[in-house]
mmCIF file of C-alpha atoms in Angstrom:
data_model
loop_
_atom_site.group_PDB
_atom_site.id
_atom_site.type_symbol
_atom_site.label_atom_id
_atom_site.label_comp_id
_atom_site.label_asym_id
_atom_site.label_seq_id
_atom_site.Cartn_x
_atom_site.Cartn_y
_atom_site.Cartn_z
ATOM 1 C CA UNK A 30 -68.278 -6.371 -35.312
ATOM 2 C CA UNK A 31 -65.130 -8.091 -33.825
ATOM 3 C CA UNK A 32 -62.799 -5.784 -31.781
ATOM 4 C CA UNK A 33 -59.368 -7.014 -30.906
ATOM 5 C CA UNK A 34 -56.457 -5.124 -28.818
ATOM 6 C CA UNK A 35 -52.776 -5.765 -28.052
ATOM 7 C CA UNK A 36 -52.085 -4.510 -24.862
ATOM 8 C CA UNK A 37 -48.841 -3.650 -23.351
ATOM 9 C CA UNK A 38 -48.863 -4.926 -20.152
ATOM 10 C CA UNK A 39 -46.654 -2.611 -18.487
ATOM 11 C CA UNK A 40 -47.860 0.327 -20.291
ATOM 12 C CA UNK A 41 -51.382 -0.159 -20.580
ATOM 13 C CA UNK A 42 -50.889 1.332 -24.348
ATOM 14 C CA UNK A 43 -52.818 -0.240 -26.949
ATOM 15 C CA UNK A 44 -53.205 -1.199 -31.035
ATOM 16 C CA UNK A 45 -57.044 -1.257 -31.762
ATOM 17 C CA UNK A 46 -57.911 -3.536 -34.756
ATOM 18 C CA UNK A 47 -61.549 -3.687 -35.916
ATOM 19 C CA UNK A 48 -63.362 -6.122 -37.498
ATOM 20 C CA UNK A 49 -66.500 -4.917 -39.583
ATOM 21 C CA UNK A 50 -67.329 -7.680 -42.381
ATOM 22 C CA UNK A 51 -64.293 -8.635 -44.438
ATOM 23 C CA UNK A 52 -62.188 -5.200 -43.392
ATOM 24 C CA UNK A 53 -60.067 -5.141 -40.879
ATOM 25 C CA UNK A 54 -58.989 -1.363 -39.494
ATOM 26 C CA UNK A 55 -56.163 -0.749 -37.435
ATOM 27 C CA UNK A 56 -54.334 2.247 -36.005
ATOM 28 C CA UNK A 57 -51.043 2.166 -35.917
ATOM 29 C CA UNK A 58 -47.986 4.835 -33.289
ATOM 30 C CA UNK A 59 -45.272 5.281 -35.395
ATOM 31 C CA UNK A 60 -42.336 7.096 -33.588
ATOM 32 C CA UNK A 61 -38.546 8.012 -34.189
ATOM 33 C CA UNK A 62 -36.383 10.393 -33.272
ATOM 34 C CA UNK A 63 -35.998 12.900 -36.356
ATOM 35 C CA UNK A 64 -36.543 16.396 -36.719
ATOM 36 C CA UNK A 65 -38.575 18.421 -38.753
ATOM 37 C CA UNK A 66 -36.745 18.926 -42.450
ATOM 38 C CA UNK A 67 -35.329 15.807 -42.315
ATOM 39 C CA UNK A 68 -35.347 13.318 -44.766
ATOM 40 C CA UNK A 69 -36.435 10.289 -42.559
ATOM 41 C CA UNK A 70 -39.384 12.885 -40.668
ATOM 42 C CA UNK A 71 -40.606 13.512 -44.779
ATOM 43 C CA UNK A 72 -40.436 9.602 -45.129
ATOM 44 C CA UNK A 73 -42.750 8.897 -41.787
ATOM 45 C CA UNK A 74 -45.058 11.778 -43.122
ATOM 46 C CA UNK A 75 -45.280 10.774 -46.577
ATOM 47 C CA UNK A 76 -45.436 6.835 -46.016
ATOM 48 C CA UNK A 77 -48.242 7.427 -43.285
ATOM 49 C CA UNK A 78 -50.300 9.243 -45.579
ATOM 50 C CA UNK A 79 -49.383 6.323 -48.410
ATOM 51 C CA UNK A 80 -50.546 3.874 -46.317
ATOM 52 C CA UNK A 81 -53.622 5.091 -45.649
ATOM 53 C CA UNK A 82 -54.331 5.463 -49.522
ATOM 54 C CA UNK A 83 -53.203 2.321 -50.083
ATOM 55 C CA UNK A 84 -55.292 0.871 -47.779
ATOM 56 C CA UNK A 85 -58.574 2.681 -48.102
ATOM 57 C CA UNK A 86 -57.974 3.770 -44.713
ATOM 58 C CA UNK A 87 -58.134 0.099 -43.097
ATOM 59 C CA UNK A 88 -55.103 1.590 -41.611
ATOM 60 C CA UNK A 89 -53.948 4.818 -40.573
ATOM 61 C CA UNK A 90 -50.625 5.705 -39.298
ATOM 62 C CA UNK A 91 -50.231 8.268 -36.278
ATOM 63 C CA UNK A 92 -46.248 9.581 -36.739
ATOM 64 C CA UNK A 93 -44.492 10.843 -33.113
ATOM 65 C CA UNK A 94 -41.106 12.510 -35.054
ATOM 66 C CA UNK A 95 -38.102 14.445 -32.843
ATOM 67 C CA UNK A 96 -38.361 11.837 -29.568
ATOM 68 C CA UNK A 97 -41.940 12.489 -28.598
ATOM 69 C CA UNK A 98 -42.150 8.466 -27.587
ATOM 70 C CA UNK A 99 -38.773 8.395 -25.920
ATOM 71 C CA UNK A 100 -35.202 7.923 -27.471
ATOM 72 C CA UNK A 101 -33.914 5.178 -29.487
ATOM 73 C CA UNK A 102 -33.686 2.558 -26.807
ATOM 74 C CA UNK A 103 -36.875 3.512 -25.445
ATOM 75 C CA UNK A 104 -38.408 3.207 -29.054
ATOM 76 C CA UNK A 105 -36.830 0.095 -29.675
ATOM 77 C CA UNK A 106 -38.047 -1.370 -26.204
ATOM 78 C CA UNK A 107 -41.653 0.148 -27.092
ATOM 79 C CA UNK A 108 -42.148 -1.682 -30.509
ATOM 80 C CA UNK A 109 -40.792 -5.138 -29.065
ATOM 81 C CA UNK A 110 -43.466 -4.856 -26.145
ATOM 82 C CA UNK A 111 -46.489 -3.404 -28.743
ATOM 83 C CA UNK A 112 -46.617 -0.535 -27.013
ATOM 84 C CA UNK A 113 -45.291 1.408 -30.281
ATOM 85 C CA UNK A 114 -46.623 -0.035 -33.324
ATOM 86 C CA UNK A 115 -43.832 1.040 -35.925
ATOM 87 C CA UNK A 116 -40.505 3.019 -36.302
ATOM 88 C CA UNK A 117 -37.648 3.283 -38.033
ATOM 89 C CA UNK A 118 -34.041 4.105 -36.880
ATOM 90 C CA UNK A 119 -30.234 3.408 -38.195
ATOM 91 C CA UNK A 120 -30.306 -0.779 -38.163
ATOM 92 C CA UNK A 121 -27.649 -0.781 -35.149
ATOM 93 C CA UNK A 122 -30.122 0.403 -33.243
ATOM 94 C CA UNK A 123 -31.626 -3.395 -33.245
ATOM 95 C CA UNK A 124 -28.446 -4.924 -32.551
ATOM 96 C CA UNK A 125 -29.603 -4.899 -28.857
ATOM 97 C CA UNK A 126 -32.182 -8.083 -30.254
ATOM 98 C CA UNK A 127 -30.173 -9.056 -32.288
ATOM 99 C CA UNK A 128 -26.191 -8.055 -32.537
ATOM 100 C CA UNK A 129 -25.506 -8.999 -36.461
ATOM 101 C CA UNK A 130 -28.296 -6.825 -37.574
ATOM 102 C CA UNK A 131 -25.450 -3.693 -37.203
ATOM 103 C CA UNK A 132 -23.681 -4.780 -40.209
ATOM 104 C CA UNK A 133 -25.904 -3.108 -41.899
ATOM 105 C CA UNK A 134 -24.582 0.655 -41.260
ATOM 106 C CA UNK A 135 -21.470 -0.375 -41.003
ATOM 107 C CA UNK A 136 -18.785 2.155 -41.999
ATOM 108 C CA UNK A 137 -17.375 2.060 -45.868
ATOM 109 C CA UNK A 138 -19.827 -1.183 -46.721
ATOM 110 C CA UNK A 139 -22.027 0.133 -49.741
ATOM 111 C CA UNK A 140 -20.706 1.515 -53.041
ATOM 112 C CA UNK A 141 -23.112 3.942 -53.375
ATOM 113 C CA UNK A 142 -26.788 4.872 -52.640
ATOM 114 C CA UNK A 143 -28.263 2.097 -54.620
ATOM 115 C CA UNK A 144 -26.351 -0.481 -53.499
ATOM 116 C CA UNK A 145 -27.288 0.808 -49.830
ATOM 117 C CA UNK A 146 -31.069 0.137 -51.017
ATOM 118 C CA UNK A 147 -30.714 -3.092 -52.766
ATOM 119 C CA UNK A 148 -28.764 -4.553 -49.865
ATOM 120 C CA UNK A 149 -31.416 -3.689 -47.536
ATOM 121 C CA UNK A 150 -34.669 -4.489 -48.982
ATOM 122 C CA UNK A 151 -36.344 -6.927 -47.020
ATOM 123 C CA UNK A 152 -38.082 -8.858 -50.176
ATOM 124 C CA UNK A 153 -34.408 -9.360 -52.072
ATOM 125 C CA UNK A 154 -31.267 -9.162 -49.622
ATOM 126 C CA UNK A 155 -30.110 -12.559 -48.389
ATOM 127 C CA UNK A 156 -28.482 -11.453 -45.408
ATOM 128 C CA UNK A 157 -31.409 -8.863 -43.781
ATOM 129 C CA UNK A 158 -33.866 -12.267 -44.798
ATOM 130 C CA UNK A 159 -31.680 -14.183 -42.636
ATOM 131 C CA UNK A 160 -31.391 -11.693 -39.769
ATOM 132 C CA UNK A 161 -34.959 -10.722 -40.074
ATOM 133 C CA UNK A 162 -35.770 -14.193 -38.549
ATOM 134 C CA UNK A 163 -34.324 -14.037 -36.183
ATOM 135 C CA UNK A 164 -35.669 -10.558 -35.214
ATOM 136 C CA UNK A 165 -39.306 -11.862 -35.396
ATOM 137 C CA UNK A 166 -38.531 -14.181 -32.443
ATOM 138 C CA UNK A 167 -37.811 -11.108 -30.946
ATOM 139 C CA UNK A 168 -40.868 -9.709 -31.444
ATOM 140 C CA UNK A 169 -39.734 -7.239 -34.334
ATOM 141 C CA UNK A 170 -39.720 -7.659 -38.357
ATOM 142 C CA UNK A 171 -37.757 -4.964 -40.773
ATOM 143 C CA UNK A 172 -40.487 -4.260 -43.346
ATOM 144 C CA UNK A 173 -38.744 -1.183 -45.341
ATOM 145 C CA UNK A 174 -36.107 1.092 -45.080
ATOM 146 C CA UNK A 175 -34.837 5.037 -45.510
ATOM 147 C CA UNK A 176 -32.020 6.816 -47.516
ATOM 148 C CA UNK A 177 -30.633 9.726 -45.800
ATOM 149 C CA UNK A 178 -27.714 10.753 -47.254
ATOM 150 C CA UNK A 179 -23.564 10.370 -46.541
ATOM 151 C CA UNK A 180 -22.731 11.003 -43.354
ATOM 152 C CA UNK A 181 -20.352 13.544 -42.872
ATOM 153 C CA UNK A 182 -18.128 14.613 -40.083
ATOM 154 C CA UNK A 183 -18.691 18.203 -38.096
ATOM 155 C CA UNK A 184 -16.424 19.709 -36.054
ATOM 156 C CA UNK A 185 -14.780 23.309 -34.269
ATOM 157 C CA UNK A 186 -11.913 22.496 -35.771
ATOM 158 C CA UNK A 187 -10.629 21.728 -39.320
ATOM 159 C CA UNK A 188 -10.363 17.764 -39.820
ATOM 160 C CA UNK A 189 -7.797 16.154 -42.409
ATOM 161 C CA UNK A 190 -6.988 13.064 -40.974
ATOM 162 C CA UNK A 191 -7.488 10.731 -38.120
ATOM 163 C CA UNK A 192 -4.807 12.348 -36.035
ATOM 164 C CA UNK A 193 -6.578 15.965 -35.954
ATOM 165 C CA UNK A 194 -9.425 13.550 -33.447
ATOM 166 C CA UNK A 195 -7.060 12.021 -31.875
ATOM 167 C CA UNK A 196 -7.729 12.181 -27.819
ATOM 168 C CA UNK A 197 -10.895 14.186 -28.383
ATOM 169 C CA UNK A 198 -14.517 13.641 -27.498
ATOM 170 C CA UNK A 199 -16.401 12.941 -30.407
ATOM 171 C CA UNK A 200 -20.326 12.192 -29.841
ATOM 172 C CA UNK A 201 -21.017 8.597 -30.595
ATOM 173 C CA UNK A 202 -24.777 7.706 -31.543
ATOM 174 C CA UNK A 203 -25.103 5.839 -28.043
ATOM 175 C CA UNK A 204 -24.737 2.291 -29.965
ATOM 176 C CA UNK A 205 -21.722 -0.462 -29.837
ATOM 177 C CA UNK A 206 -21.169 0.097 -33.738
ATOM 178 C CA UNK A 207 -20.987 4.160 -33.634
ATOM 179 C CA UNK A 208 -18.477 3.434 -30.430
ATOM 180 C CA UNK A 209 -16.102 1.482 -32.482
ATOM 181 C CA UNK A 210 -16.446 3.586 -35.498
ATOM 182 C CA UNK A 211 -15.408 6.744 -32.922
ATOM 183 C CA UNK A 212 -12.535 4.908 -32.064
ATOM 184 C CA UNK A 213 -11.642 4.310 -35.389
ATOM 185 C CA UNK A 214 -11.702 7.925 -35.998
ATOM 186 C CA UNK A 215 -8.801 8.249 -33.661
ATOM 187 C CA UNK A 216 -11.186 10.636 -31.117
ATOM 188 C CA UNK A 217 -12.770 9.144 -27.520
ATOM 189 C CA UNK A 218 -16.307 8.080 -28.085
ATOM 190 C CA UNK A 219 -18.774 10.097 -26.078
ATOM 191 C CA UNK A 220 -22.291 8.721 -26.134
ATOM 192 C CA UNK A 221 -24.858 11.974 -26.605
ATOM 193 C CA UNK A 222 -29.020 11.389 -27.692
ATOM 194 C CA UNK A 223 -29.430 13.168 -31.019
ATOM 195 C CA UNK A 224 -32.224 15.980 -28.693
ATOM 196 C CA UNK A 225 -28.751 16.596 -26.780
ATOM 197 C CA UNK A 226 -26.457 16.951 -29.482
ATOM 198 C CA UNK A 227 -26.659 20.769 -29.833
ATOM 199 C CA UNK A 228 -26.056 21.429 -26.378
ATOM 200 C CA UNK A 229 -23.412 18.811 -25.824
ATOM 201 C CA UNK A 230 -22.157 20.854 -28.896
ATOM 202 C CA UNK A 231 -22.073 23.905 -27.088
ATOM 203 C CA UNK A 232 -20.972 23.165 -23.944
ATOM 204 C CA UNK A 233 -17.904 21.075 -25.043
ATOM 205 C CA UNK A 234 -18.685 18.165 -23.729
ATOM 206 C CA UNK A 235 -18.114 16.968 -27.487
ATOM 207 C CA UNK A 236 -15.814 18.972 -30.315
ATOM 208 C CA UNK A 237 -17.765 17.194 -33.388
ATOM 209 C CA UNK A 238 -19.893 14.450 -34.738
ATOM 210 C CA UNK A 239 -20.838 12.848 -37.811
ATOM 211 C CA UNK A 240 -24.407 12.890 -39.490
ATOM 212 C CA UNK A 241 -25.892 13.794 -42.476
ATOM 213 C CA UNK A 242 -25.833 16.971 -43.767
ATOM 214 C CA UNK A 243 -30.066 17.098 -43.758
ATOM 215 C CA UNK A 244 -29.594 16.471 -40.202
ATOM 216 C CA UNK A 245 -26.804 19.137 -39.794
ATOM 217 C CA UNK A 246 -28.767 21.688 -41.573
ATOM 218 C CA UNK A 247 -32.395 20.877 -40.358
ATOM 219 C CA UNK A 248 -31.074 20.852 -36.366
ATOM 220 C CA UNK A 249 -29.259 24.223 -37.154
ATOM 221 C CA UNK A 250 -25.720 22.720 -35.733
ATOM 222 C CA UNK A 251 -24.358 25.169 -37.938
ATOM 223 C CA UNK A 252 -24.447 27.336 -34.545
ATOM 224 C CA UNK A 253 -22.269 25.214 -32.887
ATOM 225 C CA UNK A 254 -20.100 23.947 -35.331
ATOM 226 C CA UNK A 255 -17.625 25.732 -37.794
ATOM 227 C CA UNK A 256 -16.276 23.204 -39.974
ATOM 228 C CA UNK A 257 -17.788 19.711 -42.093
ATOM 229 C CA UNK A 258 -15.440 16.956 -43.168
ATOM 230 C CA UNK A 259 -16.624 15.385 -46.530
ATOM 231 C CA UNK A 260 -15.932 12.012 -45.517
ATOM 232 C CA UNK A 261 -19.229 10.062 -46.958
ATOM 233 C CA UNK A 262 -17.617 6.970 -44.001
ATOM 234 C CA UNK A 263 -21.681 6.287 -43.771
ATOM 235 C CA UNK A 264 -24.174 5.325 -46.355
ATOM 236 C CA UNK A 265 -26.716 6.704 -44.118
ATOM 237 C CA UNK A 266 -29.646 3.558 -44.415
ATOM 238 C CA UNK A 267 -32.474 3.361 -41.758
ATOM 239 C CA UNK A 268 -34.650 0.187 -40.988
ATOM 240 C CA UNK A 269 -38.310 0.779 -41.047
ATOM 241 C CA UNK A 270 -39.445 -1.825 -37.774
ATOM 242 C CA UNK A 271 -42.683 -3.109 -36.924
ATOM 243 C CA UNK A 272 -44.350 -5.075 -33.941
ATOM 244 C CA UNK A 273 -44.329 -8.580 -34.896
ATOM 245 C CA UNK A 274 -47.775 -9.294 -33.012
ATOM 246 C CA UNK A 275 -48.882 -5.968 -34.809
ATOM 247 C CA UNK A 276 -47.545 -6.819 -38.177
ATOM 248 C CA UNK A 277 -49.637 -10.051 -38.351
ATOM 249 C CA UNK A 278 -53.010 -8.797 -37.158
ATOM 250 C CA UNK A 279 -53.112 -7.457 -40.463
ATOM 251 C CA UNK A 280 -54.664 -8.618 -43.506
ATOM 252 C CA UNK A 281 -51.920 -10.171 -46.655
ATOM 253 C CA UNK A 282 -53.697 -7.449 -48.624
ATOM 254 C CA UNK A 283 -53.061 -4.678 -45.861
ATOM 255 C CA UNK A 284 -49.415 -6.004 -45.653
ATOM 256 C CA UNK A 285 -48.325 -5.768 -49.140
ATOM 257 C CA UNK A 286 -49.602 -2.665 -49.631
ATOM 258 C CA UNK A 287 -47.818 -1.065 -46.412
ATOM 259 C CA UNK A 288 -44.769 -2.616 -47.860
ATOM 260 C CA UNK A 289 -45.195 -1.231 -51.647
ATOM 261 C CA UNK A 290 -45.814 2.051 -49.901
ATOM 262 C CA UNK A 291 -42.476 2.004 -48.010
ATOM 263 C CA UNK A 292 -40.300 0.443 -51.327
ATOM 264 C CA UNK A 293 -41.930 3.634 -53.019
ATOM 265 C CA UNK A 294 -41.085 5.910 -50.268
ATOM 266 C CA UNK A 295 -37.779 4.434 -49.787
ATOM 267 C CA UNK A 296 -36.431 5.156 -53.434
ATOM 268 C CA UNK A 297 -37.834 8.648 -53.057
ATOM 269 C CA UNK A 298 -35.431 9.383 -50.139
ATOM 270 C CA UNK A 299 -32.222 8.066 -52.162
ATOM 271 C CA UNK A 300 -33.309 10.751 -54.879
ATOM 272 C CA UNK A 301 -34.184 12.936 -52.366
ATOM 273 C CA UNK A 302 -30.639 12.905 -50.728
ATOM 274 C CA UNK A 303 -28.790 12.696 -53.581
ATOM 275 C CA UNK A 304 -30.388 16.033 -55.401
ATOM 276 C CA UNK A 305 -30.507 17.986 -51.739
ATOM 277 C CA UNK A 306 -26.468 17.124 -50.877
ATOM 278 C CA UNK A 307 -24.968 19.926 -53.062
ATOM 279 C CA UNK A 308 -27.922 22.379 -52.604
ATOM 280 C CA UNK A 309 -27.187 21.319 -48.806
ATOM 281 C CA UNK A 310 -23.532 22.083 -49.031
ATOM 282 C CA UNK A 311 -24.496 25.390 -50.707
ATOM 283 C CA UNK A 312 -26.524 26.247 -48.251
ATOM 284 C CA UNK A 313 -24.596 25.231 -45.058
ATOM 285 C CA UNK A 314 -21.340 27.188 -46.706
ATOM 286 C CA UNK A 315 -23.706 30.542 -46.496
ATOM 287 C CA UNK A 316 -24.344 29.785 -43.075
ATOM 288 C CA UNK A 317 -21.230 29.897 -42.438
ATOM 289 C CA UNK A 318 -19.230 26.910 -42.175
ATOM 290 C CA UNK A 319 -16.511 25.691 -43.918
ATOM 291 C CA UNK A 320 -16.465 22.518 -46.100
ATOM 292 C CA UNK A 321 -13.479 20.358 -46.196
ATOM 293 C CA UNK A 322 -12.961 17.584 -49.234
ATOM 294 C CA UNK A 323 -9.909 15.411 -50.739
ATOM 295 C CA UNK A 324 -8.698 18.789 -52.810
ATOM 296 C CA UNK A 325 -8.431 20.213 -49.360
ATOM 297 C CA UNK A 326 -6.212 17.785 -48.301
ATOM 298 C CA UNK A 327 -9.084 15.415 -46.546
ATOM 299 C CA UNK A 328 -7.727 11.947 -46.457
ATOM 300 C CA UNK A 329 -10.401 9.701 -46.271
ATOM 301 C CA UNK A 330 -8.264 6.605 -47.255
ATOM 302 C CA UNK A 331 -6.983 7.125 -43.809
ATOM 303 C CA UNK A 332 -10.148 7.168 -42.094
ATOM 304 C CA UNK A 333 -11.308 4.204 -44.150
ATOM 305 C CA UNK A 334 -8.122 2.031 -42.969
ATOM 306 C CA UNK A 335 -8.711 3.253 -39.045
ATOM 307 C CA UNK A 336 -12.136 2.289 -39.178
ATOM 308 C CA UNK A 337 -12.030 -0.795 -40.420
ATOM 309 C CA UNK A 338 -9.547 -1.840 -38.657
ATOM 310 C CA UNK A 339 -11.426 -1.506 -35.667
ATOM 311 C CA UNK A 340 -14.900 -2.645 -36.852
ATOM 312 C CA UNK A 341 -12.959 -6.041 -37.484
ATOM 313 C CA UNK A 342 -11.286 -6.115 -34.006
ATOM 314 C CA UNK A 343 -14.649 -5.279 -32.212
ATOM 315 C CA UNK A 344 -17.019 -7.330 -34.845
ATOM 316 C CA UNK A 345 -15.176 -10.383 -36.000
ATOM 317 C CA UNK A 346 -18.247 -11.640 -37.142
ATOM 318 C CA UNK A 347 -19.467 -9.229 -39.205
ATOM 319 C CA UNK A 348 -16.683 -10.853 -41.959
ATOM 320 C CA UNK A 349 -19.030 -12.985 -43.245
ATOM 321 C CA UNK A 350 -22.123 -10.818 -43.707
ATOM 322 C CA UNK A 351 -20.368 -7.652 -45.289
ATOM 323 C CA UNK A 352 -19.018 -10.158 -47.804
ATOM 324 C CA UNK A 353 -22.328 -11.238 -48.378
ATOM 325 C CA UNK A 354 -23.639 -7.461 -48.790
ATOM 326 C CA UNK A 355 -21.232 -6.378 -50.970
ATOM 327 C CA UNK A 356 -22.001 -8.894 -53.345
ATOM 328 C CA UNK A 357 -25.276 -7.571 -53.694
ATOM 329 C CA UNK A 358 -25.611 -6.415 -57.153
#
């Protein structure tokens, strides 16, 4: 019997992989930041149990949901070193590897929820295949990816247009791409963790923010927010991340079907989100808040122009890529 560990030098946390005849075994931390209800904390559950199926439980997934492992950076930091096998977060969230890699959630980019899918699957998409090297001499690889929904603006306030932001703080998922987004709201971006977000909320320190409307309803924001802006600015797409070290201490067998398990799980979350959104809108209107669309005088053309505008101030380079994407059939 061969035994073989990754240790994280500064951590002293460890990936096990064991060697009995031709079978390898591994255990594998998988963290993120989610809540429970979500559509990304169903996705970890589900794809941890699939993997272990798929693999005659050679390897078993242990998820760490709602920031139990840290926040995003901290997660990010944690599967680069190998002291967090796997997790999965909005691609930006990478950009501090590798910068490009934000194109990928950038604002008004993907047609619709398949698109979103096609032009982020790791086998087919020309652009993530590209980017993806360059993440794996980082120490990271992209091996799947989530559907959560449109994201959606929230607010104490009704929101129309770009001006009704303007000179406000509006929480900005603490990454450069959310910032400029923000800004392209019209509002000030103000940099909250998701396990503040209700507080912040409370207190002020923010008037709105924009998420998904799993996340609004499943992290109860409904209690500190009265009003939700239609706005769909976000195909909400997650990458699925793994330790590069990690990743290829497994077997070709093991691999493929890890990455069959989270193709399967990922087209379950695009029908997932799209059956839940108007059962979700239902639901959040009998708890109370109001919902604002284009027959309510919403003009999302406006918020469309303002925000890319800025993404192509602050990300020149992105030109390129979301060509690229979009031409993803």
């Amino acid at each position: 019997m061969l035994h073989r560990t990754i240790i994280n030098a500064l951590t002293g946390a460890a990936v096990a992989f064991v060697m009995t005849g031709a079978a390898l075994s591994a255990e594998l931390r998988y963290a993120h930041v989610g809540a429970e209800g979500d559509i990304q904390t169903i996705y970890a559950a589900e794809a941890a149990k699939g993997i272990a199926a798929a693999t005659n439980n050679e390897v078993t997934v242990t998820v760490y949901p709602a920031s139990q492992l840290g926040g995003v950076a901290e997660m990010v930091d944690g599967v680069k070193m190998g002291s967090i096998s796997m997790g999965h977060h909005d691609f930006a969230s990478l950009a501090r590897l590798v910068p490009e890699v934000a194109v990928f959630n950038a604002p008004f980019i993907y047609r619709d929820g398949a698109h979103a899918l096609a032009a982020t699957d790791p086998a087919t998409s020309p652009a993530l295949q590209a980017l993806n090297e360059k993440l794996v001499a980082q120490g990271v690889r992209i091996i799947g990816r989530i559907y959560r929904g449109d994201r959606q603006i929230s607010s104490n306030f009704p929101v129309k247009t770009p001006a009704d932001l303007a000179g406000k703080p509006f929480r900005a998922v603490p990454l450069e791409l959310w910032v400029s987004m923000v800004k392209g709201f019209g509002a000030i971006p103000t940099p909250v963790e998701v396990a503040e977000l209700p507080t912040a909320l409370m207190t002020g320190v923010v008037v709105g923010q924009e998420n998904p409307l799993t996340m609004i309803a499943s992290n109860n924001l409904n209690e500190v927010q009265s009003h939700i802006s239609m706005t769909g600015h976000m195909r909400a797409v997650l990458a699925v991340f793994v330790n590069e070290e990690v990743w290829q201490g497994l077997t070709e067998a093991q691999r493929a079907s890890i990455t069959k398990v989270l193709d399967d799980e990922a087209k379950k979350s695009l029908q997932m989100a799209q059956d839940g959104e108007a059962k979700l809108v239902e639901e959040l209107k009998g708890r109370g808040m109001t919902i604002i669309t284009e027959a309510d005088g919403l003009d999302i053309a406006a918020f469309r122009d303002g925000v890319n505008k800025q993404i192509a101030q602050d990300f020149p380079n992105f030109t390129p890529l979301i060509e690229q994407i979009q031409a993803v059939k």
